[in-house]
């Protein structure tokens, strides 16, 4: 774990909260995510609930960001609908986020305990997919 403190991007939390409040309706969309791209843009997305497991908001956000040409993300946060506040990424999302963006910062915690941590700190001793690929050349 790293001891370095990272500032909380409150604008990002607010963006996710706004999307959760205005776009999450019913059982199909219950979480919103917002990420700040390296170029400063904010990208948002919602999850797609389905009995087969549907993608979480963080995973939808990766595709949405790519579709908008944002391939490098700096910070991400997920917020639940019905004023549930910041929700940490699930295990699958933690692994995917680590593989796509090893230096990504993630906003976690509730209320006045919201903080920013590195994705690697959410998955200590993690499997890093890129480390186990055979060299093509």
Coordinates of C-alpha atoms in Angstrom, one line a residue:
X1 CA 0.0 0.0 0.0
X2 CA 1.1 3.5 -0.7
X3 CA 1.0 6.2 2.0
X4 CA 0.8 9.1 -0.5
X5 CA -2.3 11.2 -0.1
X6 CA -4.2 12.1 -3.2
X7 CA -6.8 15.0 -3.3
X8 CA -10.4 14.2 -3.8
X9 CA -11.8 15.4 -7.1
X10 CA -15.1 16.7 -5.8
X11 CA -16.2 17.9 -9.3
X12 CA -16.0 14.2 -10.4
X13 CA -18.0 13.0 -7.4
X14 CA -20.6 15.7 -8.2
X15 CA -20.7 14.6 -11.9
X16 CA -21.4 11.0 -11.0
X17 CA -24.0 12.0 -8.4
X18 CA -25.8 14.2 -11.0
X19 CA -25.9 11.3 -13.5
X20 CA -27.1 8.9 -10.7
X21 CA -29.9 11.3 -9.8
X22 CA -31.0 12.2 -13.3
X23 CA -30.3 9.1 -15.4
X24 CA -30.6 6.1 -13.1
X25 CA -34.2 4.9 -13.1
X26 CA -35.7 1.6 -12.0
X27 CA -33.8 -1.6 -11.8
X28 CA -31.9 -1.4 -15.1
X29 CA -29.6 1.5 -14.2
X30 CA -28.7 1.9 -10.5
X31 CA -25.1 3.1 -10.5
X32 CA -23.3 6.0 -12.2
X33 CA -19.6 6.4 -12.8
X34 CA -17.5 9.4 -13.7
X35 CA -13.9 9.5 -14.7
X36 CA -11.5 12.3 -15.4
X37 CA -9.4 11.7 -18.5
X38 CA -5.8 12.7 -18.6
X39 CA -6.8 15.7 -20.9
X40 CA -9.2 16.9 -18.2
X41 CA -12.5 15.8 -19.7
X42 CA -15.1 14.2 -17.5
X43 CA -16.7 11.1 -18.9
X44 CA -19.8 9.6 -17.4
X45 CA -21.7 6.3 -17.7
X46 CA -24.4 4.2 -16.0
X47 CA -24.5 0.4 -15.4
X48 CA -26.7 -2.0 -17.2
X49 CA -28.3 -4.4 -14.7
X50 CA -29.4 -7.7 -16.0
X51 CA -30.0 -11.1 -14.5
X52 CA -26.9 -12.3 -16.4
X53 CA -24.7 -9.9 -14.5
X54 CA -24.7 -6.9 -16.8
X55 CA -21.7 -4.6 -16.8
X56 CA -21.0 -2.2 -13.9
X57 CA -20.9 1.5 -14.4
X58 CA -17.1 1.5 -14.3
X59 CA -16.9 -1.0 -17.1
X60 CA -19.4 0.8 -19.2
X61 CA -17.4 4.0 -18.6
X62 CA -14.2 2.4 -20.1
X63 CA -16.0 1.8 -23.4
X64 CA -17.7 5.2 -23.3
X65 CA -14.4 6.9 -22.7
X66 CA -12.8 5.0 -25.6
X67 CA -15.7 5.9 -27.9
X68 CA -15.0 9.5 -27.1
X69 CA -11.2 9.1 -27.7
X70 CA -10.3 9.2 -24.0
X71 CA -7.9 6.2 -23.6
X72 CA -6.1 7.4 -20.5
X73 CA -8.1 7.9 -17.3
X74 CA -6.7 9.6 -14.2
X75 CA -9.4 9.2 -11.6
X76 CA -12.7 7.4 -11.3
X77 CA -15.7 7.3 -8.9
X78 CA -19.0 5.4 -8.8
X79 CA -22.1 6.7 -7.1
X80 CA -25.3 4.9 -6.3
X81 CA -28.8 6.0 -7.2
X82 CA -31.3 7.1 -4.5
X83 CA -28.6 9.2 -2.8
X84 CA -26.5 6.2 -1.8
X85 CA -23.3 8.1 -2.3
X86 CA -19.9 6.9 -3.3
X87 CA -19.7 3.1 -3.8
X88 CA -16.3 1.3 -4.2
X89 CA -15.7 -0.8 -7.2
X90 CA -16.5 -4.5 -7.0
X91 CA -13.7 -7.1 -7.3
X92 CA -14.2 -7.6 -11.1
X93 CA -14.1 -3.9 -11.7
X94 CA -11.0 -3.5 -9.6
X95 CA -9.2 -6.1 -11.6
X96 CA -10.3 -4.6 -15.0
X97 CA -9.4 -1.1 -13.9
X98 CA -6.0 -2.2 -12.7
X99 CA -5.3 -4.0 -16.0
X100 CA -6.4 -1.0 -18.1
X101 CA -5.1 1.8 -16.0
X102 CA -2.4 0.7 -13.5
X103 CA -1.9 4.2 -12.2
X104 CA -5.6 5.0 -11.9
X105 CA -6.8 6.8 -8.8
X106 CA -10.2 5.7 -7.3
X107 CA -12.4 7.7 -5.0
X108 CA -13.9 5.6 -2.2
X109 CA -15.4 6.1 1.2
X110 CA -18.6 7.7 2.5
X111 CA -19.5 11.2 3.7
X112 CA -16.6 13.1 5.3
X113 CA -14.5 10.0 4.9
X114 CA -14.3 10.1 1.1
X115 CA -10.7 9.7 0.0
X116 CA -8.7 8.9 -3.1
X117 CA -6.5 5.8 -3.4
X118 CA -4.6 4.1 -6.1
X119 CA -6.3 1.2 -7.8
X120 CA -3.3 -1.0 -6.8
X121 CA -4.1 -0.3 -3.2
X122 CA -7.5 -1.7 -3.6
X123 CA -6.0 -5.0 -5.0
X124 CA -2.8 -5.7 -3.0
X125 CA -0.8 -8.6 -4.2
X126 CA -2.9 -8.6 -7.4
X127 CA -2.6 -10.5 -10.6
X128 CA -1.5 -8.1 -13.4
X129 CA -2.6 -9.6 -16.7
X130 CA 0.1 -7.8 -18.7
X131 CA 2.9 -9.3 -16.6
X132 CA 1.9 -12.8 -17.7
X133 CA 1.7 -12.4 -21.4
X134 CA 4.2 -14.1 -23.7
X135 CA 6.4 -11.8 -25.7
X136 CA 5.2 -11.7 -29.3
X137 CA 8.7 -11.0 -30.6

